[in-house]
CSV table of N, CA and C in Angstrom, one decimal:
chain,number,residue,atom,x,y,z
V,474,MET,N,13.7,19.4,-25.1
V,474,MET,CA,12.9,19.0,-24.5
V,474,MET,C,12.9,18.7,-23.3
V,475,THR,N,11.6,19.0,-22.9
V,475,THR,CA,11.4,18.5,-21.5
V,475,THR,C,10.3,17.6,-21.4
V,476,SER,N,11.5,16.0,-20.4
V,476,SER,CA,9.3,15.2,-20.5
V,476,SER,C,9.0,14.7,-19.3
V,477,PRO,N,7.8,14.5,-18.7
V,477,PRO,CA,7.2,14.8,-17.4
V,477,PRO,C,8.3,13.7,-16.2
V,478,SER,N,8.2,14.3,-15.7
V,478,SER,CA,9.2,13.7,-14.3
V,478,SER,C,8.5,12.4,-13.9
V,479,PRO,N,8.7,12.0,-14.0
V,479,PRO,CA,7.6,10.1,-13.0
V,479,PRO,C,7.8,10.4,-11.5
V,480,VAL,N,8.3,11.2,-11.2
V,480,VAL,CA,7.1,12.0,-9.2
V,480,VAL,C,6.2,12.6,-10.1
V,481,ASP,N,5.9,13.1,-10.8
V,481,ASP,CA,4.7,14.1,-11.0
V,481,ASP,C,3.8,13.0,-11.4
V,482,ASP,N,3.9,12.3,-11.6
V,482,ASP,CA,2.5,11.2,-11.6
V,482,ASP,C,1.0,11.1,-10.8
V,483,ASP,N,0.0,10.8,-10.4
V,483,ASP,CA,-0.9,10.9,-9.5
V,483,ASP,C,-1.1,9.8,-8.4
V,484,ARG,N,0.0,8.9,-8.4
V,484,ARG,CA,0.0,8.1,-7.5
V,484,ARG,C,-0.1,8.0,-5.8
V,485,GLY,N,-0.1,9.6,-5.7
V,485,GLY,CA,-0.4,10.4,-4.2
V,485,GLY,C,-1.5,10.6,-3.6
V,486,TRP,N,-2.8,11.0,-4.9
V,486,TRP,CA,-3.5,11.4,-5.2
V,486,TRP,C,-4.6,9.7,-5.5
V,487,LEU,N,-4.0,9.0,-6.2
V,487,LEU,CA,-4.8,7.5,-6.0
V,487,LEU,C,-4.5,6.9,-5.1
V,488,ARG,N,-3.1,7.1,-4.4
V,488,ARG,CA,-3.0,6.3,-3.2
V,488,ARG,C,-4.2,7.1,-1.5
V,489,LEU,N,-4.7,8.2,-1.8
V,489,LEU,CA,-5.1,8.9,-1.1
V,489,LEU,C,-6.9,8.9,-1.0
V,490,VAL,N,-6.9,8.4,-2.7
V,490,VAL,CA,-8.3,8.2,-3.0
V,490,VAL,C,-8.9,6.4,-2.4
V,491,LEU,N,-8.1,5.6,-3.1
V,491,LEU,CA,-8.2,4.1,-2.7
V,491,LEU,C,-8.1,3.3,-1.1
V,492,ALA,N,-7.2,4.4,-0.6
V,492,ALA,CA,-7.5,5.0,1.2
V,492,ALA,C,-8.4,4.8,2.0
V,493,VAL,N,-9.2,5.4,1.4
V,493,VAL,CA,-10.9,5.5,1.4
V,493,VAL,C,-12.0,4.6,2.1
V,494,PRO,N,-11.8,4.0,1.4
V,494,PRO,CA,-12.6,2.3,1.3
V,494,PRO,C,-11.9,1.4,2.4
V,495,LEU,N,-10.2,1.0,2.1
V,495,LEU,CA,-9.8,0.7,3.2
V,495,LEU,C,-9.9,1.2,4.7
V,496,VAL,N,-9.5,2.5,4.6
V,496,VAL,CA,-9.4,2.5,6.4
V,496,VAL,C,-10.6,2.5,6.8
V,497,LEU,N,-12.2,2.9,5.6
V,497,LEU,CA,-13.6,2.5,6.6
V,497,LEU,C,-13.3,0.9,6.5
V,498,LEU,N,-13.3,0.4,5.8
V,498,LEU,CA,-13.3,-1.5,6.1
V,498,LEU,C,-12.8,-1.6,7.4
V,499,THR,N,-11.5,-1.6,7.0
V,499,THR,CA,-10.5,-2.0,8.4
V,499,THR,C,-11.0,-1.2,9.9
V,500,PHE,N,-11.7,0.3,9.8
V,500,PHE,CA,-12.3,0.9,10.8
V,500,PHE,C,-13.9,0.0,11.4
V,501,LEU,N,-14.4,-0.3,10.6
V,501,LEU,CA,-15.3,-1.1,10.7
V,501,LEU,C,-14.6,-2.3,11.2
V,502,ALA,N,-13.7,-3.1,10.5
V,502,ALA,CA,-13.4,-5.0,10.8
V,502,ALA,C,-13.0,-4.3,12.8
V,503,VAL,N,-12.1,-3.4,12.9
V,503,VAL,CA,-11.7,-3.4,14.5
V,503,VAL,C,-12.9,-3.5,15.2
V,504,CYS,N,-14.3,-2.1,15.2
V,504,CYS,CA,-14.6,-2.3,16.2
V,504,CYS,C,-15.5,-3.5,16.1
V,505,PHE,N,-16.1,-3.8,15.2
V,505,PHE,CA,-16.5,-5.5,14.9
V,505,PHE,C,-16.0,-6.8,16.1
V,506,CYS,N,-15.0,-6.5,15.7
V,506,CYS,CA,-13.5,-7.1,16.4
V,506,CYS,C,-13.4,-6.9,18.5
V,507,TRP,N,-13.9,-5.6,18.3
V,507,TRP,CA,-13.8,-4.8,19.8
V,507,TRP,C,-15.3,-5.5,20.7
V,508,ALA,N,-16.1,-5.6,20.2
V,508,ALA,CA,-17.3,-5.7,20.3
V,508,ALA,C,-17.5,-7.2,21.1
V,509,ALA,N,-16.6,-8.2,19.6
V,509,ALA,CA,-17.1,-9.2,19.8
V,509,ALA,C,-16.2,-9.5,21.7
V,510,LEU,N,-15.1,-9.0,21.7
V,510,LEU,CA,-13.8,-9.3,22.6
V,510,LEU,C,-14.5,-8.7,23.9
V,511,THR,N,-15.4,-7.5,24.0
V,511,THR,CA,-16.4,-7.1,24.9
V,511,THR,C,-17.4,-7.9,25.7
V,512,ILE,N,-18.4,-8.4,24.5
V,512,ILE,CA,-19.1,-8.7,24.7
V,512,ILE,C,-19.0,-10.3,25.6
V,513,ARG,N,-20.0,-10.3,27.7
V,513,ARG,CA,-19.2,-11.3,28.2
V,513,ARG,C,-21.0,-11.7,28.4
V,514,PRO,N,-21.0,-13.0,28.3
V,514,PRO,CA,-22.1,-14.0,28.4
V,514,PRO,C,-22.2,-14.3,30.4
V,515,SER,N,-23.6,-14.0,30.1
V,515,SER,CA,-23.7,-14.2,31.6
V,515,SER,C,-23.4,-15.6,32.9
V,516,GLY,N,-24.1,-16.5,31.4
V,516,GLY,CA,-24.0,-17.3,31.7
V,516,GLY,C,-24.0,-18.5,30.3
V,517,SER,N,-23.9,-20.1,30.8
V,517,SER,CA,-24.0,-20.9,30.0
V,517,SER,C,-25.4,-20.4,29.1
V,518,TRP,N,-26.1,-19.7,29.5
V,518,TRP,CA,-27.9,-19.5,29.4
V,518,TRP,C,-28.3,-18.6,28.5
V,519,ASP,N,-27.0,-17.9,28.4
V,519,ASP,CA,-26.9,-16.3,27.7
V,519,ASP,C,-27.4,-16.5,26.1
V,520,ASP,N,-28.1,-17.1,26.1
V,520,ASP,CA,-28.5,-16.7,23.8
V,520,ASP,C,-28.1,-15.8,23.3
V,521,ASP,N,-28.6,-14.9,24.1
V,521,ASP,CA,-28.4,-13.9,23.1
V,521,ASP,C,-26.7,-12.6,23.1
V,522,ALA,N,-26.1,-13.1,24.0
V,522,ALA,CA,-24.8,-12.6,23.8
V,522,ALA,C,-24.2,-13.4,23.2
V,523,TYR,N,-23.8,-14.8,23.2
V,523,TYR,CA,-23.5,-15.4,22.1
V,523,TYR,C,-23.8,-15.6,20.9
V,524,ALA,N,-25.1,-15.1,20.6
V,524,ALA,CA,-25.6,-14.7,19.4
V,524,ALA,C,-24.5,-13.2,18.6
V,525,GLY,N,-24.6,-12.6,19.9
V,525,GLY,CA,-24.1,-11.1,19.7
V,525,GLY,C,-22.6,-11.2,19.3
V,526,ILE,N,-21.7,-12.7,20.0
V,526,ILE,CA,-20.5,-12.4,19.7
V,526,ILE,C,-20.7,-12.9,18.2
V,527,THR,N,-21.2,-14.1,18.3
V,527,THR,CA,-21.3,-15.0,16.9
V,527,THR,C,-21.7,-13.1,15.7
V,528,LEU,N,-22.5,-13.1,15.8
V,528,LEU,CA,-22.4,-11.3,14.3
V,528,LEU,C,-21.1,-11.1,14.2
V,529,ALA,N,-20.7,-10.4,15.6
V,529,ALA,CA,-19.9,-9.2,15.3
V,529,ALA,C,-18.4,-9.7,15.0
V,530,CYS,N,-17.7,-11.0,15.3
V,530,CYS,CA,-17.0,-12.0,15.0
V,530,CYS,C,-17.5,-11.9,13.1
V,531,VAL,N,-18.5,-12.4,12.7
V,531,VAL,CA,-18.7,-12.7,11.3
V,531,VAL,C,-18.7,-11.8,10.1
V,532,LEU,N,-19.5,-10.6,10.8
V,532,LEU,CA,-18.9,-9.0,10.5
V,532,LEU,C,-17.6,-8.5,10.7
V,533,ALA,N,-17.1,-8.3,11.3
V,533,ALA,CA,-15.8,-8.5,11.3
V,533,ALA,C,-14.6,-9.2,10.5
V,534,ILE,N,-15.3,-10.1,10.7
V,534,ILE,CA,-13.9,-11.7,9.3
V,534,ILE,C,-14.9,-10.5,7.6
V,535,GLY,N,-16.5,-9.8,7.7
V,535,GLY,CA,-16.2,-10.1,6.5
V,535,GLY,C,-15.7,-9.0,5.9
V,536,ALA,N,-15.9,-8.0,7.1
V,536,ALA,CA,-14.7,-6.5,6.5
V,536,ALA,C,-13.4,-6.3,6.4
V,537,ALA,N,-12.9,-7.6,7.2
V,537,ALA,CA,-11.3,-7.9,6.7
V,537,ALA,C,-11.3,-8.5,6.1
V,538,GLY,N,-12.6,-9.7,5.3
V,538,GLY,CA,-12.3,-10.4,3.7
V,538,GLY,C,-12.7,-8.7,2.7
V,539,ALA,N,-13.4,-8.2,3.3
V,539,ALA,CA,-13.7,-6.2,1.7
V,539,ALA,C,-11.8,-6.5,1.9
V,540,VAL,N,-11.4,-6.2,3.1
V,540,VAL,CA,-10.5,-4.9,2.5
V,540,VAL,C,-9.7,-6.1,1.7
V,541,VAL,N,-9.0,-7.4,1.9
V,541,VAL,CA,-8.0,-8.2,1.1
V,541,VAL,C,-8.2,-8.6,-0.6
V,542,GLY,N,-10.5,-7.7,-0.2
V,542,GLY,CA,-10.0,-8.7,-1.3
V,542,GLY,C,-10.2,-7.5,-2.4
V,543,VAL,N,-10.3,-5.8,-1.6
V,543,VAL,CA,-10.3,-4.6,-2.4
V,543,VAL,C,-8.7,-5.0,-2.9
V,544,TRP,N,-7.6,-5.2,-1.6
V,544,TRP,CA,-6.6,-4.7,-1.8
V,544,TRP,C,-6.1,-5.7,-2.8
V,545,LEU,N,-6.7,-7.2,-3.1
V,545,LEU,CA,-5.9,-8.1,-4.3
V,545,LEU,C,-6.5,-7.3,-5.7
V,546,LEU,N,-6.8,-6.4,-6.2
V,546,LEU,CA,-7.3,-6.1,-7.5
V,546,LEU,C,-5.6,-5.5,-7.8
V,547,PRO,N,-5.7,-5.8,-8.5
V,547,PRO,CA,-3.7,-5.1,-9.1
V,547,PRO,C,-4.1,-4.0,-9.5
V,548,SER,N,-4.5,-3.0,-9.4
V,548,SER,CA,-4.4,-1.6,-8.9
V,548,SER,C,-4.0,-0.8,-8.0
V,549,VAL,N,-5.0,-1.5,-7.0
V,549,VAL,CA,-4.7,-1.1,-5.9
V,549,VAL,C,-3.9,-1.5,-5.4
V,550,ARG,N,-3.4,-2.9,-5.4
V,550,ARG,CA,-1.7,-3.9,-5.0
V,550,ARG,C,-0.4,-2.9,-5.9
V,551,ARG,N,-1.0,-2.3,-6.6
V,551,ARG,CA,0.5,-1.4,-7.3
V,551,ARG,C,0.6,-0.1,-6.5
V,552,VAL,N,-0.6,0.7,-5.9
V,552,VAL,CA,-0.3,1.8,-5.8
V,552,VAL,C,-0.4,1.1,-4.0
V,553,MET,N,-0.8,0.5,-3.7
V,553,MET,CA,-0.9,0.4,-2.0
V,553,MET,C,0.0,-0.5,-1.2
V,554,GLY,N,0.9,-0.2,-0.5
V,554,GLY,CA,1.7,-1.4,0.4
V,554,GLY,C,0.6,-1.9,0.5
V,555,TRP,N,1.7,-3.7,1.1
V,555,TRP,CA,0.6,-4.6,2.3
V,555,TRP,C,0.3,-4.5,3.6
V,556,TRP,N,1.0,-3.4,4.5
V,556,TRP,CA,0.5,-3.3,5.4
V,556,TRP,C,0.0,-2.2,5.4
V,557,TRP,N,-0.9,-2.2,4.3
V,557,TRP,CA,-2.5,-1.3,4.7
V,557,TRP,C,-3.9,-2.3,5.0
V,558,VAL,N,-3.1,-3.5,4.5
V,558,VAL,CA,-4.7,-4.8,5.0
V,558,VAL,C,-3.7,-5.4,6.2
V,559,GLY,N,-2.7,-4.8,6.5
V,559,GLY,CA,-2.1,-6.1,7.8
V,559,GLY,C,-3.3,-5.4,9.1
V,560,PRO,N,-3.6,-4.0,9.6
V,560,PRO,CA,-4.8,-4.5,10.9
V,560,PRO,C,-5.9,-4.6,11.4
V,561,ALA,N,-6.4,-4.9,9.5
V,561,ALA,CA,-7.7,-5.6,9.0
V,561,ALA,C,-7.6,-7.4,9.5
V,562,VAL,N,-6.3,-7.5,8.3
V,562,VAL,CA,-5.4,-9.0,8.4
V,562,VAL,C,-5.6,-9.3,10.3
V,563,VAL,N,-5.0,-8.4,10.8
V,563,VAL,CA,-5.2,-9.3,12.5
V,563,VAL,C,-6.5,-9.5,13.0
V,564,SER,N,-7.5,-8.5,13.0
V,564,SER,CA,-7.9,-8.2,13.7
V,564,SER,C,-9.5,-9.3,12.9
V,565,GLY,N,-9.6,-9.6,11.6
V,565,GLY,CA,-10.1,-11.1,11.4
V,565,GLY,C,-9.8,-12.0,11.9
V,566,LEU,N,-8.0,-12.7,12.1
V,566,LEU,CA,-7.7,-13.6,13.0
V,566,LEU,C,-8.1,-13.6,14.1
V,567,VAL,N,-8.3,-12.9,14.8
V,567,VAL,CA,-8.6,-11.9,16.1
V,567,VAL,C,-10.3,-12.4,16.6
V,568,ALA,N,-10.7,-12.0,15.6
V,568,ALA,CA,-12.1,-12.8,15.2
V,568,ALA,C,-12.4,-13.9,15.1
V,569,VAL,N,-11.6,-14.5,14.0
V,569,VAL,CA,-11.7,-16.2,13.8
V,569,VAL,C,-11.6,-17.0,15.2
V,570,ILE,N,-10.4,-16.2,16.4
V,570,ILE,CA,-10.6,-17.0,17.4
V,570,ILE,C,-11.5,-16.7,18.1
V,571,ARG,N,-11.9,-16.0,18.2
V,571,ARG,CA,-13.1,-15.7,19.9
V,571,ARG,C,-14.4,-16.0,18.9
V,572,TYR,N,-14.4,-16.3,17.3
V,572,TYR,CA,-15.8,-17.1,16.9
V,572,TYR,C,-15.8,-18.7,17.2
V,573,VAL,N,-14.2,-19.1,17.2
V,573,VAL,CA,-14.0,-20.1,17.6
V,573,VAL,C,-14.0,-21.0,19.1
V,574,GLY,N,-13.7,-19.4,19.9
V,574,GLY,CA,-13.4,-19.8,21.1
V,574,GLY,C,-14.6,-19.7,22.3
V,575,ALA,N,-15.7,-19.1,21.5
V,575,ALA,CA,-16.7,-18.6,21.8
V,575,ALA,C,-18.1,-19.5,22.0
V,576,GLY,N,-17.8,-20.8,20.7
V,576,GLY,CA,-18.9,-21.5,20.4
V,576,GLY,C,-18.9,-23.1,21.4
């Protein structure tokens, strides 16, 4: 009598399925953070550039928060390691620093 091996479980497929939203949201967070860092106001009067920086920072922080929110679910945390949220958290922190520095 043979029992199923613990190696034959579906964690690999589950990790692949759960990686899709985490990778996409991390990509969005990094792109918005990059946009916030590359927007340069022409002067203190350039309100549109400051609004763009603020919007990019808020969107980067929101995307990073969504990654952390998805990762905090017990079923996701059981399969995905903490390093899956590392890049999103770093880009969120950079966006917070840029938001505080631009204001």
